[in-house]
Amino acid sequence: MMHTAAGVEACLPIRSDMDLVWVRQHVRQAAARLGFGLVDQTKLVTAASELARNTLVHGGGGRMEATQVGRAGTQGLRLAFTDEGPGIADLDLALSDGYTSGGGLGMGLSGARRLVHDFDIDTTPGSGTTVRVTCWVGRPPRPREEV
């Protein structure tokens, strides 16, 4: 179980290309504030950029919630991207390496998943999609260390 340190710290709309800029800026600032190194900041911002673009292009818009989390003495940042679009009809295909529907950074969901420590997707065709990712400062805590 994850313990939230400060609740949802931001809920940003994703309705336009300008909103994608705000999402990237917020994620970079939040990651820096939590003590992420430059490489980990860049990985998280890259994943967030791809997921935000998916939310806009494929989900018709939505929102990103950023939450500071802690587990086993380690700080992390959880991002949830939610839309009420058509959902993902073939999740296995969408998560496969090399799959892209075009228009994004070309890394797709599988690329975003590789850039973060924890990745979860909830999608139902016709009911939208929520993708949750978490990155941990320094190293991902092992589940047996949970408190």
PDB file of C-alpha atoms in Angstrom:
ATOM      1  CA  MET A   1       0.000   0.000   0.000  1.00  0.00           C
ATOM      2  CA  MET A   2       1.306   3.425  -0.934  1.00  0.00           C
ATOM      3  CA  HIS A   3       1.100   6.234   1.549  1.00  0.00           C
ATOM      4  CA  THR A   4       0.444   9.676   0.128  1.00  0.00           C
ATOM      5  CA  ALA A   5       2.500  12.390   1.757  1.00  0.00           C
ATOM      6  CA  ALA A   6       0.675  15.469   0.549  1.00  0.00           C
ATOM      7  CA  GLY A   7      -2.312  14.308  -1.477  1.00  0.00           C
ATOM      8  CA  VAL A   8      -2.861  15.403  -5.041  1.00  0.00           C
ATOM      9  CA  GLU A   9      -0.555  18.353  -5.524  1.00  0.00           C
ATOM     10  CA  ALA A  10      -1.787  19.276  -8.982  1.00  0.00           C
ATOM     11  CA  CYS A  11      -4.580  18.464 -11.387  1.00  0.00           C
ATOM     12  CA  LEU A  12      -3.818  19.859 -14.822  1.00  0.00           C
ATOM     13  CA  PRO A  13      -6.211  19.831 -17.778  1.00  0.00           C
ATOM     14  CA  ILE A  14      -5.023  18.301 -21.033  1.00  0.00           C
ATOM     15  CA  ARG A  15      -7.105  19.972 -23.748  1.00  0.00           C
ATOM     16  CA  SER A  16      -4.545  21.573 -26.100  1.00  0.00           C
ATOM     17  CA  ASP A  17      -0.905  21.495 -27.181  1.00  0.00           C
ATOM     18  CA  MET A  18      -0.247  24.349 -24.726  1.00  0.00           C
ATOM     19  CA  ASP A  19      -1.491  22.130 -21.904  1.00  0.00           C
ATOM     20  CA  LEU A  20       1.175  19.578 -22.906  1.00  0.00           C
ATOM     21  CA  VAL A  21       3.801  22.259 -22.255  1.00  0.00           C
ATOM     22  CA  TRP A  22       2.331  22.947 -18.797  1.00  0.00           C
ATOM     23  CA  VAL A  23       2.301  19.217 -17.969  1.00  0.00           C
ATOM     24  CA  ARG A  24       5.992  18.829 -18.901  1.00  0.00           C
ATOM     25  CA  GLN A  25       6.928  21.966 -16.957  1.00  0.00           C
ATOM     26  CA  HIS A  26       5.028  20.874 -13.855  1.00  0.00           C
ATOM     27  CA  VAL A  27       6.491  17.345 -13.907  1.00  0.00           C
ATOM     28  CA  ARG A  28      10.052  18.662 -14.302  1.00  0.00           C
ATOM     29  CA  GLN A  29       9.620  21.151 -11.424  1.00  0.00           C
ATOM     30  CA  ALA A  30       7.957  18.578  -9.139  1.00  0.00           C
ATOM     31  CA  ALA A  31      10.659  15.984  -9.853  1.00  0.00           C
ATOM     32  CA  ALA A  32      13.433  18.500  -9.188  1.00  0.00           C
ATOM     33  CA  ARG A  33      11.760  19.596  -5.944  1.00  0.00           C
ATOM     34  CA  LEU A  34      11.628  15.962  -4.758  1.00  0.00           C
ATOM     35  CA  GLY A  35      15.324  15.461  -5.450  1.00  0.00           C
ATOM     36  CA  PHE A  36      15.294  13.494  -8.696  1.00  0.00           C
ATOM     37  CA  GLY A  37      18.576  13.663 -10.599  1.00  0.00           C
ATOM     38  CA  LEU A  38      18.650  15.175 -14.075  1.00  0.00           C
ATOM     39  CA  VAL A  39      18.551  11.804 -15.875  1.00  0.00           C
ATOM     40  CA  ASP A  40      15.547  10.604 -13.862  1.00  0.00           C
ATOM     41  CA  GLN A  41      13.819  13.976 -14.326  1.00  0.00           C
ATOM     42  CA  THR A  42      14.278  13.645 -18.085  1.00  0.00           C
ATOM     43  CA  LYS A  43      12.938  10.074 -18.117  1.00  0.00           C
ATOM     44  CA  LEU A  44       9.846  11.075 -16.143  1.00  0.00           C
ATOM     45  CA  VAL A  45       9.204  14.193 -18.257  1.00  0.00           C
ATOM     46  CA  THR A  46       9.588  12.129 -21.445  1.00  0.00           C
ATOM     47  CA  ALA A  47       7.116   9.497 -20.218  1.00  0.00           C
ATOM     48  CA  ALA A  48       4.708  12.228 -19.052  1.00  0.00           C
ATOM     49  CA  SER A  49       4.953  13.972 -22.420  1.00  0.00           C
ATOM     50  CA  GLU A  50       4.067  10.791 -24.315  1.00  0.00           C
ATOM     51  CA  LEU A  51       1.199   9.919 -21.964  1.00  0.00           C
ATOM     52  CA  ALA A  52      -0.192  13.471 -22.025  1.00  0.00           C
ATOM     53  CA  ARG A  53      -0.105  13.482 -25.836  1.00  0.00           C
ATOM     54  CA  ASN A  54      -1.927  10.120 -25.866  1.00  0.00           C
ATOM     55  CA  THR A  55      -4.543  11.614 -23.530  1.00  0.00           C
ATOM     56  CA  LEU A  56      -5.052  14.541 -25.896  1.00  0.00           C
ATOM     57  CA  VAL A  57      -4.828  12.790 -29.276  1.00  0.00           C
ATOM     58  CA  HIS A  58      -6.407   9.399 -28.579  1.00  0.00           C
ATOM     59  CA  GLY A  59      -8.569  10.191 -25.558  1.00  0.00           C
ATOM     60  CA  GLY A  60      -9.917  13.518 -26.779  1.00  0.00           C
ATOM     61  CA  GLY A  61      -8.424  15.329 -23.790  1.00  0.00           C
ATOM     62  CA  GLY A  62      -8.500  14.732 -20.077  1.00  0.00           C
ATOM     63  CA  ARG A  63      -6.313  15.537 -17.113  1.00  0.00           C
ATOM     64  CA  MET A  64      -3.097  14.690 -15.292  1.00  0.00           C
ATOM     65  CA  GLU A  65      -2.980  14.402 -11.526  1.00  0.00           C
ATOM     66  CA  ALA A  66       0.419  14.598  -9.863  1.00  0.00           C
ATOM     67  CA  THR A  67       0.803  13.197  -6.354  1.00  0.00           C
ATOM     68  CA  GLN A  68       3.838  13.078  -4.092  1.00  0.00           C
ATOM     69  CA  VAL A  69       4.044   9.606  -2.548  1.00  0.00           C
ATOM     70  CA  GLY A  70       6.279   7.826  -0.089  1.00  0.00           C
ATOM     71  CA  ARG A  71       7.062   4.194   0.619  1.00  0.00           C
ATOM     72  CA  ALA A  72       9.727   2.639   2.808  1.00  0.00           C
ATOM     73  CA  GLY A  73      11.335   6.026   3.379  1.00  0.00           C
ATOM     74  CA  THR A  74      11.627   6.735  -0.353  1.00  0.00           C
ATOM     75  CA  GLN A  75       9.948   9.723  -2.016  1.00  0.00           C
ATOM     76  CA  GLY A  76       8.221   9.359  -5.345  1.00  0.00           C
ATOM     77  CA  LEU A  77       6.018  11.122  -7.830  1.00  0.00           C
ATOM     78  CA  ARG A  78       2.873   9.442  -9.135  1.00  0.00           C
ATOM     79  CA  LEU A  79       1.241  10.759 -12.297  1.00  0.00           C
ATOM     80  CA  ALA A  80      -2.231   9.691 -13.409  1.00  0.00           C
ATOM     81  CA  PHE A  81      -3.414  10.497 -16.940  1.00  0.00           C
ATOM     82  CA  THR A  82      -7.180  10.112 -17.350  1.00  0.00           C
ATOM     83  CA  ASP A  83      -9.447  10.536 -20.346  1.00  0.00           C
ATOM     84  CA  GLU A  84     -12.993   9.561 -21.221  1.00  0.00           C
ATOM     85  CA  GLY A  85     -12.175   8.640 -24.809  1.00  0.00           C
ATOM     86  CA  PRO A  86     -12.775   5.417 -26.715  1.00  0.00           C
ATOM     87  CA  GLY A  87     -10.425   3.316 -24.570  1.00  0.00           C
ATOM     88  CA  ILE A  88      -7.806   0.971 -25.975  1.00  0.00           C
ATOM     89  CA  ALA A  89      -9.332  -1.880 -27.947  1.00  0.00           C
ATOM     90  CA  ASP A  90      -6.188  -4.070 -28.011  1.00  0.00           C
ATOM     91  CA  LEU A  91      -4.122  -3.350 -24.908  1.00  0.00           C
ATOM     92  CA  ASP A  92      -1.563  -6.100 -25.635  1.00  0.00           C
ATOM     93  CA  LEU A  93      -0.875  -4.582 -29.050  1.00  0.00           C
ATOM     94  CA  ALA A  94      -0.708  -1.047 -27.654  1.00  0.00           C
ATOM     95  CA  LEU A  95       1.837  -2.190 -25.030  1.00  0.00           C
ATOM     96  CA  SER A  96       4.008  -4.119 -27.498  1.00  0.00           C
ATOM     97  CA  ASP A  97       7.460  -2.795 -28.351  1.00  0.00           C
ATOM     98  CA  GLY A  98       7.587  -0.785 -31.533  1.00  0.00           C
ATOM     99  CA  TYR A  99       3.845  -0.153 -31.703  1.00  0.00           C
ATOM    100  CA  THR A 100       2.900   3.444 -32.397  1.00  0.00           C
ATOM    101  CA  SER A 101      -0.189   4.990 -33.849  1.00  0.00           C
ATOM    102  CA  GLY A 102       1.907   7.967 -34.967  1.00  0.00           C
ATOM    103  CA  GLY A 103       1.962  11.584 -33.883  1.00  0.00           C
ATOM    104  CA  GLY A 104       3.774  11.186 -30.578  1.00  0.00           C
ATOM    105  CA  LEU A 105       7.419  10.734 -29.722  1.00  0.00           C
ATOM    106  CA  GLY A 106       7.320   7.329 -31.385  1.00  0.00           C
ATOM    107  CA  MET A 107       7.892   5.424 -28.153  1.00  0.00           C
ATOM    108  CA  GLY A 108       4.305   4.483 -27.392  1.00  0.00           C
ATOM    109  CA  LEU A 109       3.034   3.064 -24.130  1.00  0.00           C
ATOM    110  CA  SER A 110       5.782   0.432 -23.978  1.00  0.00           C
ATOM    111  CA  GLY A 111       8.454   3.127 -24.144  1.00  0.00           C
ATOM    112  CA  ALA A 112       6.774   5.176 -21.443  1.00  0.00           C
ATOM    113  CA  ARG A 113       6.517   2.022 -19.300  1.00  0.00           C
ATOM    114  CA  ARG A 114      10.284   1.422 -19.596  1.00  0.00           C
ATOM    115  CA  LEU A 115      11.065   4.963 -18.364  1.00  0.00           C
ATOM    116  CA  VAL A 116       9.249   4.652 -15.023  1.00  0.00           C
ATOM    117  CA  HIS A 117       9.441   2.329 -12.013  1.00  0.00           C
ATOM    118  CA  ASP A 118       5.717   1.507 -11.692  1.00  0.00           C
ATOM    119  CA  PHE A 119       3.204   1.447 -14.551  1.00  0.00           C
ATOM    120  CA  ASP A 120      -0.501   0.610 -14.434  1.00  0.00           C
ATOM    121  CA  ILE A 121      -3.176   1.029 -17.086  1.00  0.00           C
ATOM    122  CA  ASP A 122      -6.927   0.737 -16.736  1.00  0.00           C
ATOM    123  CA  THR A 123      -8.890   0.889 -19.969  1.00  0.00           C
ATOM    124  CA  THR A 124     -12.287  -0.204 -21.157  1.00  0.00           C
ATOM    125  CA  PRO A 125     -13.311   0.201 -24.786  1.00  0.00           C
ATOM    126  CA  GLY A 126     -15.921   2.962 -24.859  1.00  0.00           C
ATOM    127  CA  SER A 127     -15.182   4.151 -21.316  1.00  0.00           C
ATOM    128  CA  GLY A 128     -11.791   5.846 -21.411  1.00  0.00           C
ATOM    129  CA  THR A 129      -8.343   5.145 -20.084  1.00  0.00           C
ATOM    130  CA  THR A 130      -6.301   5.908 -16.975  1.00  0.00           C
ATOM    131  CA  VAL A 131      -2.543   5.381 -16.994  1.00  0.00           C
ATOM    132  CA  ARG A 132      -0.711   5.661 -13.652  1.00  0.00           C
ATOM    133  CA  VAL A 133       3.061   5.881 -13.468  1.00  0.00           C
ATOM    134  CA  THR A 134       5.345   6.317 -10.471  1.00  0.00           C
ATOM    135  CA  CYS A 135       9.035   7.138 -10.277  1.00  0.00           C
ATOM    136  CA  TRP A 136      11.039   6.894  -7.071  1.00  0.00           C
ATOM    137  CA  VAL A 137      13.956   9.080  -6.042  1.00  0.00           C
ATOM    138  CA  GLY A 138      17.178   7.082  -6.108  1.00  0.00           C
ATOM    139  CA  ARG A 139      15.790   3.573  -6.408  1.00  0.00           C
ATOM    140  CA  PRO A 140      12.431   1.857  -6.420  1.00  0.00           C
ATOM    141  CA  PRO A 141      11.526   0.478  -2.996  1.00  0.00           C
ATOM    142  CA  ARG A 142      11.153  -3.271  -2.856  1.00  0.00           C
ATOM    143  CA  PRO A 143       7.639  -4.433  -1.922  1.00  0.00           C
ATOM    144  CA  ARG A 144       8.859  -6.329   1.147  1.00  0.00           C
ATOM    145  CA  GLU A 145      10.148  -3.026   2.582  1.00  0.00           C
ATOM    146  CA  GLU A 146       6.667  -1.509   2.655  1.00  0.00           C
ATOM    147  CA  VAL A 147       5.657  -0.098   5.972  1.00  0.00           C
TER     148      VAL A 147
END
